[in-house]
Coordinates of C-alpha atoms in Angstrom, one line a residue:
Chain A
M97 CA -34.1 6.8 -30.8
M98 CA -31.5 4.3 -32.2
E99 CA -30.1 7.2 -34.2
A100 CA -29.6 9.3 -31.1
I101 CA -27.8 6.4 -29.4
G102 CA -25.6 6.0 -32.4
Q103 CA -24.8 9.7 -32.3
A104 CA -23.9 9.5 -28.6
Q105 CA -21.7 6.5 -29.2
N106 CA -19.7 8.4 -31.8
H107 CA -18.9 11.2 -29.4
P108 CA -15.2 11.1 -28.6
L109 CA -15.8 11.3 -24.9
F110 CA -18.3 8.3 -24.9
G111 CA -15.6 5.7 -24.3
I112 CA -14.0 7.5 -21.4
A113 CA -17.4 8.3 -19.8
V114 CA -18.5 4.7 -20.0
T115 CA -15.2 3.4 -18.6
L116 CA -15.2 5.8 -15.7
A117 CA -18.8 5.1 -14.9
A118 CA -18.4 1.4 -15.1
Y119 CA -15.3 1.5 -12.9
A120 CA -17.0 3.8 -10.3
L121 CA -20.0 1.4 -10.1
A122 CA -17.7 -1.7 -9.9
S123 CA -15.6 -0.2 -7.1
A124 CA -18.7 0.8 -5.2
I125 CA -19.9 -2.8 -5.4
W126 CA -16.4 -4.1 -4.4
H127 CA -16.3 -1.8 -1.3
R128 CA -19.8 -3.1 -0.3
L129 CA -18.4 -6.7 -0.5
D130 CA -15.6 -6.0 1.9
K131 CA -13.0 -5.7 -0.9
N132 CA -13.2 -9.4 -1.7
A133 CA -10.6 -10.2 -4.3
I134 CA -13.0 -12.3 -6.4
F135 CA -15.1 -9.2 -7.2
H136 CA -12.2 -7.1 -8.2
P137 CA -13.4 -3.8 -9.8
V138 CA -11.6 -4.3 -13.1
L139 CA -13.3 -7.7 -13.6
L140 CA -16.7 -6.2 -12.9
A141 CA -16.0 -3.0 -15.0
V142 CA -14.9 -5.2 -17.9
I143 CA -18.1 -7.2 -17.7
F144 CA -20.2 -3.9 -17.6
V145 CA -18.4 -2.3 -20.6
G146 CA -18.3 -5.5 -22.6
A147 CA -22.0 -6.1 -22.0
L148 CA -22.7 -2.6 -23.2
L149 CA -20.6 -2.9 -26.3
V150 CA -22.2 -6.3 -27.2
A151 CA -25.7 -5.0 -26.5
T152 CA -25.4 -1.8 -28.6
D153 CA -23.4 -3.5 -31.3
M154 CA -20.5 -1.1 -30.9
P155 CA -17.1 -2.4 -32.4
Y156 CA -14.3 -2.7 -29.8
E157 CA -11.9 -0.7 -32.1
V158 CA -14.2 2.3 -31.9
Y159 CA -14.4 2.1 -28.1
L160 CA -10.6 1.7 -27.8
L161 CA -10.0 4.7 -30.0
Q162 CA -12.3 6.8 -27.7
A163 CA -10.7 5.4 -24.5
Q164 CA -7.2 5.8 -26.0
L165 CA -6.2 8.4 -23.4
L166 CA -6.7 5.9 -20.5
N167 CA -4.8 3.2 -22.4
L168 CA -1.9 5.6 -23.2
A169 CA -1.6 6.5 -19.5
L170 CA -0.4 3.0 -18.9
G171 CA 3.0 4.1 -20.1
A172 CA 3.1 7.0 -17.6
I173 CA 2.0 4.6 -14.9
I174 CA 5.0 2.4 -15.5
V175 CA 7.3 5.4 -15.3
L176 CA 5.6 6.4 -12.1
L177 CA 6.5 3.0 -10.6
A178 CA 9.9 4.6 -10.0
V179 CA 8.4 6.1 -6.9
P180 CA 7.6 2.9 -5.0
L181 CA 10.9 1.3 -6.3
Y182 CA 12.8 4.2 -4.9
R183 CA 10.9 4.1 -1.6
Q184 CA 12.0 0.5 -1.0
I185 CA 15.5 1.0 -2.2
G186 CA 16.9 1.0 1.3
L187 CA 15.4 -2.4 2.0
I188 CA 16.4 -3.8 -1.4
R189 CA 20.0 -2.6 -0.9
R190 CA 20.3 -4.0 2.7
C191 CA 19.7 -7.6 1.5
A192 CA 20.4 -7.2 -2.2
V193 CA 21.9 -10.7 -2.8
T194 CA 19.2 -12.7 -1.0
I195 CA 16.4 -10.7 -2.6
L196 CA 17.9 -11.2 -6.0
C197 CA 18.1 -15.0 -5.4
C198 CA 14.4 -15.2 -4.3
L199 CA 13.4 -12.9 -7.2
L200 CA 15.3 -15.0 -9.8
I201 CA 13.8 -18.3 -8.5
G202 CA 10.3 -16.9 -8.2
S203 CA 10.4 -15.3 -11.7
F204 CA 11.7 -18.4 -13.3
V205 CA 9.1 -20.6 -11.6
A206 CA 6.4 -18.1 -12.7
L207 CA 7.5 -18.2 -16.3
L208 CA 8.1 -22.0 -16.5
S209 CA 4.8 -22.9 -14.7
A210 CA 2.8 -20.7 -17.1
L211 CA 4.6 -21.7 -20.4
L212 CA 5.4 -25.4 -19.8
Y213 CA 2.1 -26.8 -20.9
P214 CA 1.4 -24.6 -23.9
F215 CA 5.0 -25.1 -25.0
L216 CA 4.8 -28.9 -24.8
I217 CA 1.6 -29.1 -26.8
G218 CA 3.2 -26.8 -29.4
D219 CA 1.2 -23.6 -29.2
G220 CA 2.4 -20.6 -31.3
I221 CA 4.3 -17.5 -30.1
E222 CA 1.1 -15.5 -30.0
L223 CA -0.3 -17.5 -27.1
L224 CA 3.1 -17.8 -25.4
A225 CA 3.6 -14.0 -25.5
T226 CA 0.1 -13.6 -24.2
I227 CA 0.6 -15.8 -21.1
A228 CA 4.3 -15.3 -20.3
P229 CA 4.2 -11.9 -18.5
K230 CA 1.2 -13.0 -16.3
S231 CA 2.8 -12.4 -12.9
A232 CA 4.0 -8.9 -13.7
T233 CA 1.9 -5.9 -12.9
T234 CA -0.8 -5.3 -15.5
A235 CA 0.6 -2.1 -17.1
V236 CA 4.0 -3.8 -17.7
A237 CA 2.4 -7.2 -18.8
V238 CA 0.1 -5.5 -21.4
Q239 CA 3.0 -3.6 -23.0
I240 CA 5.3 -6.6 -23.1
S241 CA 2.6 -8.8 -24.7
E242 CA 1.9 -6.0 -27.2
R243 CA 5.5 -5.7 -28.2
L244 CA 6.1 -9.4 -28.5
G245 CA 3.0 -10.1 -30.7
G246 CA 0.7 -11.4 -28.0
I247 CA -3.0 -10.5 -27.6
S248 CA -2.9 -7.6 -25.1
G249 CA -6.6 -7.7 -24.2
L250 CA -6.3 -11.4 -23.2
T251 CA -3.1 -10.7 -21.4
A252 CA -4.9 -8.0 -19.3
V253 CA -7.6 -10.5 -18.3
V254 CA -5.1 -13.3 -17.6
V255 CA -3.0 -11.0 -15.4
I256 CA -6.0 -9.8 -13.4
S257 CA -7.2 -13.4 -13.0
T258 CA -3.7 -14.3 -11.8
G259 CA -3.8 -11.5 -9.2
I260 CA -7.2 -12.7 -8.0
T261 CA -6.2 -16.4 -7.8
G262 CA -3.0 -15.4 -5.9
A263 CA -4.9 -13.3 -3.5
V264 CA -7.5 -15.9 -2.8
L265 CA -5.5 -19.1 -2.9
G266 CA -2.1 -17.7 -1.9
P267 CA -2.5 -17.3 1.9
P268 CA -4.1 -20.7 2.6
I269 CA -1.4 -22.4 0.4
L270 CA 1.4 -20.6 2.2
E271 CA -0.2 -21.6 5.5
V272 CA -0.4 -25.3 4.5
I273 CA 3.2 -25.6 3.3
G274 CA 4.5 -23.9 6.5
V275 CA 5.5 -20.5 5.3
K276 CA 4.5 -18.6 8.5
D277 CA 6.8 -15.6 8.3
A278 CA 4.9 -12.4 7.3
R279 CA 7.9 -11.1 5.3
A280 CA 8.1 -14.3 3.2
Q281 CA 4.4 -14.5 2.7
G282 CA 4.3 -10.9 1.6
F283 CA 7.2 -11.3 -0.9
A284 CA 5.6 -14.4 -2.4
L285 CA 2.2 -12.7 -2.8
G286 CA 3.7 -9.6 -4.4
L287 CA 5.9 -11.6 -6.8
G288 CA 3.2 -14.1 -7.8
A289 CA 0.1 -11.9 -7.8
H290 CA 1.4 -8.3 -8.4
A291 CA -0.8 -5.4 -7.1
I292 CA -3.8 -7.5 -6.1
G293 CA -1.6 -9.8 -4.1
T294 CA 0.1 -6.8 -2.6
A295 CA -3.2 -5.4 -1.5
R296 CA -4.0 -8.8 0.1
A297 CA -0.6 -8.8 1.8
F298 CA -1.3 -5.4 3.4
Q299 CA -4.4 -7.0 5.0
I300 CA -2.0 -9.6 6.7
S301 CA 0.3 -6.9 8.1
E302 CA 2.2 -3.7 7.2
T303 CA 5.5 -5.7 7.0
A304 CA 4.0 -8.3 4.6
G305 CA 2.7 -5.4 2.5
V306 CA 6.1 -3.7 2.2
F307 CA 7.8 -7.0 1.2
A308 CA 5.0 -7.6 -1.3
S309 CA 5.6 -4.2 -2.9
V310 CA 9.3 -5.1 -3.2
G311 CA 8.4 -8.5 -4.8
M312 CA 5.9 -6.9 -7.1
I313 CA 8.1 -4.1 -8.4
L314 CA 11.3 -6.2 -8.8
N315 CA 9.4 -8.9 -10.6
A316 CA 7.9 -6.3 -13.0
V317 CA 11.4 -5.1 -13.8
L318 CA 12.8 -8.6 -14.2
T319 CA 9.9 -9.7 -16.3
I320 CA 10.6 -6.9 -18.8
V321 CA 14.1 -8.4 -19.4
L322 CA 13.3 -12.1 -18.8
V323 CA 10.2 -12.6 -21.0
P324 CA 11.6 -11.2 -24.3
A325 CA 14.9 -13.1 -23.7
F326 CA 13.0 -16.3 -23.0
L327 CA 10.7 -16.0 -26.1
C328 CA 13.7 -15.2 -28.3
C329 CA 15.4 -18.5 -27.1
I330 CA 12.2 -20.4 -27.9
N331 CA 12.0 -18.8 -31.3
A332 CA 15.5 -19.6 -32.2
Chain B
M230 CA 52.8 3.7 16.1
R231 CA 52.6 7.3 17.0
T232 CA 51.3 8.4 13.7
Q233 CA 48.6 5.7 13.7
D234 CA 47.6 6.8 17.2
W235 CA 47.3 10.4 16.1
I236 CA 45.2 9.4 13.1
S237 CA 42.8 7.3 15.1
R238 CA 42.3 10.0 17.7
T239 CA 41.5 12.5 15.2
S240 CA 39.6 10.2 12.9
Y241 CA 36.3 11.7 13.9
F242 CA 37.5 15.1 12.7
W243 CA 38.7 13.6 9.4
S244 CA 35.5 11.8 8.8
L245 CA 33.6 15.0 9.3
L246 CA 35.9 16.9 7.0
I247 CA 35.6 14.3 4.3
Q248 CA 31.9 14.1 4.6
E249 CA 31.5 17.8 4.4
K250 CA 33.8 18.1 1.4
F251 CA 32.0 15.2 -0.4
A252 CA 28.6 16.6 0.4
R253 CA 29.5 20.0 -0.8
R254 CA 31.1 18.7 -4.0
S255 CA 28.3 16.3 -4.9
T256 CA 25.5 18.9 -4.6
A257 CA 27.6 21.5 -6.3
N258 CA 28.3 19.2 -9.2
F259 CA 24.7 18.4 -9.9
A260 CA 23.1 21.7 -8.8
P261 CA 22.5 23.0 -12.4
I262 CA 20.8 19.7 -13.5
T263 CA 18.9 18.9 -10.3
G264 CA 17.8 22.5 -9.8
F265 CA 16.2 22.4 -13.2
F266 CA 14.6 19.1 -12.5
D267 CA 13.3 20.2 -9.1
L268 CA 9.7 19.5 -10.1
S269 CA 8.2 20.6 -6.8
R270 CA 8.8 24.1 -8.3
Y271 CA 6.5 23.3 -11.2
G272 CA 3.9 21.3 -9.2
V273 CA 1.7 18.5 -10.4
P274 CA 1.5 19.7 -14.1
G275 CA 5.3 19.6 -14.2
A276 CA 5.3 16.1 -12.7
I277 CA 2.8 14.8 -15.3
A278 CA 4.8 16.6 -18.1
L279 CA 8.0 14.8 -16.9
L280 CA 6.1 11.4 -16.9
C281 CA 4.9 11.9 -20.4
A282 CA 8.3 13.2 -21.6
L283 CA 10.0 10.1 -20.1
T284 CA 7.5 7.8 -21.7
V285 CA 8.0 9.4 -25.1
L286 CA 11.8 9.3 -24.6
G287 CA 11.7 5.7 -23.6
D288 CA 9.5 4.7 -26.5
T289 CA 11.7 6.5 -28.9
C290 CA 14.8 4.8 -27.5
A291 CA 13.1 1.4 -27.6
S292 CA 11.9 1.7 -31.2
F293 CA 15.3 3.0 -32.4
S294 CA 17.3 0.3 -30.6
G295 CA 14.9 -2.4 -31.6
L296 CA 14.8 -3.9 -28.1
P297 CA 11.6 -5.7 -27.4
V298 CA 11.2 -4.0 -23.9
P299 CA 8.4 -1.5 -23.3
G300 CA 9.8 2.1 -23.7
A301 CA 8.2 3.2 -20.5
A302 CA 10.4 0.8 -18.6
I303 CA 13.4 2.7 -19.8
G304 CA 11.7 5.9 -18.7
M305 CA 11.2 4.4 -15.2
L306 CA 14.9 3.5 -14.9
L307 CA 15.8 7.0 -15.9
L308 CA 13.5 8.4 -13.3
V309 CA 15.0 6.1 -10.6
G310 CA 18.4 7.4 -11.7
L311 CA 17.2 11.0 -11.3
F312 CA 15.9 10.2 -7.8
A313 CA 19.2 8.6 -6.9
I314 CA 21.2 11.6 -8.1
R315 CA 19.0 14.0 -6.1
G316 CA 19.0 11.7 -3.1
E317 CA 15.2 11.8 -2.7
A318 CA 12.0 11.1 -4.6
D319 CA 10.5 14.3 -6.0
A320 CA 7.7 15.6 -3.8
A321 CA 5.3 16.4 -6.7
L322 CA 5.8 13.0 -8.3
V323 CA 5.2 11.3 -4.9
R324 CA 2.0 13.3 -4.6
V325 CA 0.9 12.2 -8.1
F326 CA 1.7 8.6 -7.3
D327 CA -0.2 8.6 -4.0
A328 CA -3.2 10.3 -5.5
A329 CA -3.3 8.0 -8.6
T330 CA -2.5 4.6 -6.9
P331 CA -6.2 3.8 -5.9
C332 CA -7.2 4.5 -9.6
F333 CA -4.5 2.5 -11.3
P334 CA -6.8 -0.5 -12.0
M335 CA -9.2 1.8 -13.9
F336 CA -6.6 2.3 -16.6
F337 CA -6.5 -1.4 -17.4
V338 CA -10.2 -1.5 -18.3
P339 CA -9.9 -0.4 -22.0
A340 CA -7.2 -3.0 -22.7
A341 CA -9.0 -5.7 -20.8
V342 CA -12.3 -5.2 -22.6
G343 CA -10.4 -6.3 -25.7
V344 CA -11.0 -9.8 -24.4
I345 CA -14.4 -9.7 -26.1
S346 CA -12.5 -9.9 -29.5
S347 CA -10.5 -12.9 -28.4
V348 CA -13.4 -15.2 -27.5
E349 CA -12.3 -17.7 -30.2
V350 CA -8.8 -17.9 -28.7
I351 CA -10.3 -18.6 -25.2
A352 CA -12.5 -21.3 -26.7
T353 CA -9.5 -23.1 -28.2
A354 CA -6.9 -22.4 -25.5
W355 CA -9.0 -22.3 -22.3
A356 CA -7.0 -25.3 -20.8
Q357 CA -3.6 -23.6 -21.3
L358 CA -5.0 -20.3 -19.9
A359 CA -6.6 -22.0 -16.9
I360 CA -3.5 -24.0 -16.1
A361 CA -1.3 -21.0 -16.4
V362 CA -3.5 -18.9 -14.1
I363 CA -4.5 -21.4 -11.4
F364 CA -1.7 -24.0 -11.3
G365 CA 1.0 -21.4 -12.4
T366 CA 0.1 -18.9 -9.7
A367 CA -0.2 -21.5 -6.9
V368 CA 3.2 -23.0 -7.7
T369 CA 4.8 -19.5 -8.0
V370 CA 3.5 -18.3 -4.7
A371 CA 4.4 -21.5 -2.9
A372 CA 7.9 -21.8 -4.4
T373 CA 8.7 -18.1 -3.7
G374 CA 7.3 -18.4 -0.2
V375 CA 9.5 -21.3 0.6
V376 CA 12.7 -19.8 -0.8
A377 CA 12.0 -16.4 0.8
Q378 CA 11.4 -18.0 4.2
A379 CA 14.7 -20.0 3.8
L380 CA 16.9 -17.1 2.6
L381 CA 15.4 -13.7 3.0
V382 CA 14.2 -13.9 6.5
R383 CA 17.5 -15.2 7.8
S384 CA 19.5 -12.5 6.1
V385 CA 17.2 -9.7 7.4
E386 CA 17.5 -11.1 10.9
E387 CA 21.3 -11.2 10.7
L388 CA 21.4 -7.6 9.6
D389 CA 19.0 -6.6 12.4
Q390 CA 21.3 -8.1 15.1

């Protein structure tokens, strides 16, 4: 019996099958729970797959090799982000200067608020590179972290947790500090909490969603430039 | 005075002529390139092929130049450039994007499962991670919201009037 399981685990399609099945189950549960951000399908799917790997004593490296196709598709997804960027280009052009100001301030705050504490207590570049891209969309953040010597698996979880936190805490915080305008709310959610925040913004209103997409996509582009530059400065 | 009058009266005609000439020239200049890249001709497989090719091209550029940016980001900028030259986003790529968007989170699962091999890092650096995620996100959303309400909203309203 154990031998049969071992055989199945070594099949090159095993990793993809497990990932797809776990994600399908997770997203079915998420739909049942009214798309509550806390039960985001990625989080549940990671728990399912992780539990399976630990239970069957399967090394993560073997699983990653089998699921490599999905992991490699992250690159193509980043290229595909050209579509939403081009869709919003009219809006971005119309108020380019102000959007740029909001974007620069937001990105800097995101970077500083994440790195200040680890930097002060003297953590190494590995942890800084893992945390730094946390407000960018997951595909971009994972690739940045990988290139700068961070732990990409941890980055993925940090980024998704950031999205969930932003989607859950963001709207009440914005309400309390008096940001009532849907466009400002959307932009803040998209910039701070990427795709999960954008999905939350679309629940507020269509306008909030569009501004969230702009915030998310531009922050992803800026993070690609800002994080490597910032970490180089720290290193030097 | 007379000449200016004449120009202003016929300005509509001139603007049409200039527009027409510009439009014809700009499409004529790019026709061989954009015609080849008209992916709606090749459908969804063509669109996916272009995505992969741009990723490979970007990664090659990134590793040759030694820049620490992900290669796919270079591919994305090239694709935006291509859209800008053609004046519209490619229909096949838009179709791929709209079909794939709900599944995007699925592609993060293999990378995120890697967290099981960084249990030790989490055990030692849980405070940094928790502060970055909870405090960092709250501050970012709040600060961006305040700035956006102050700047962005006003500029959009000025333009709308």
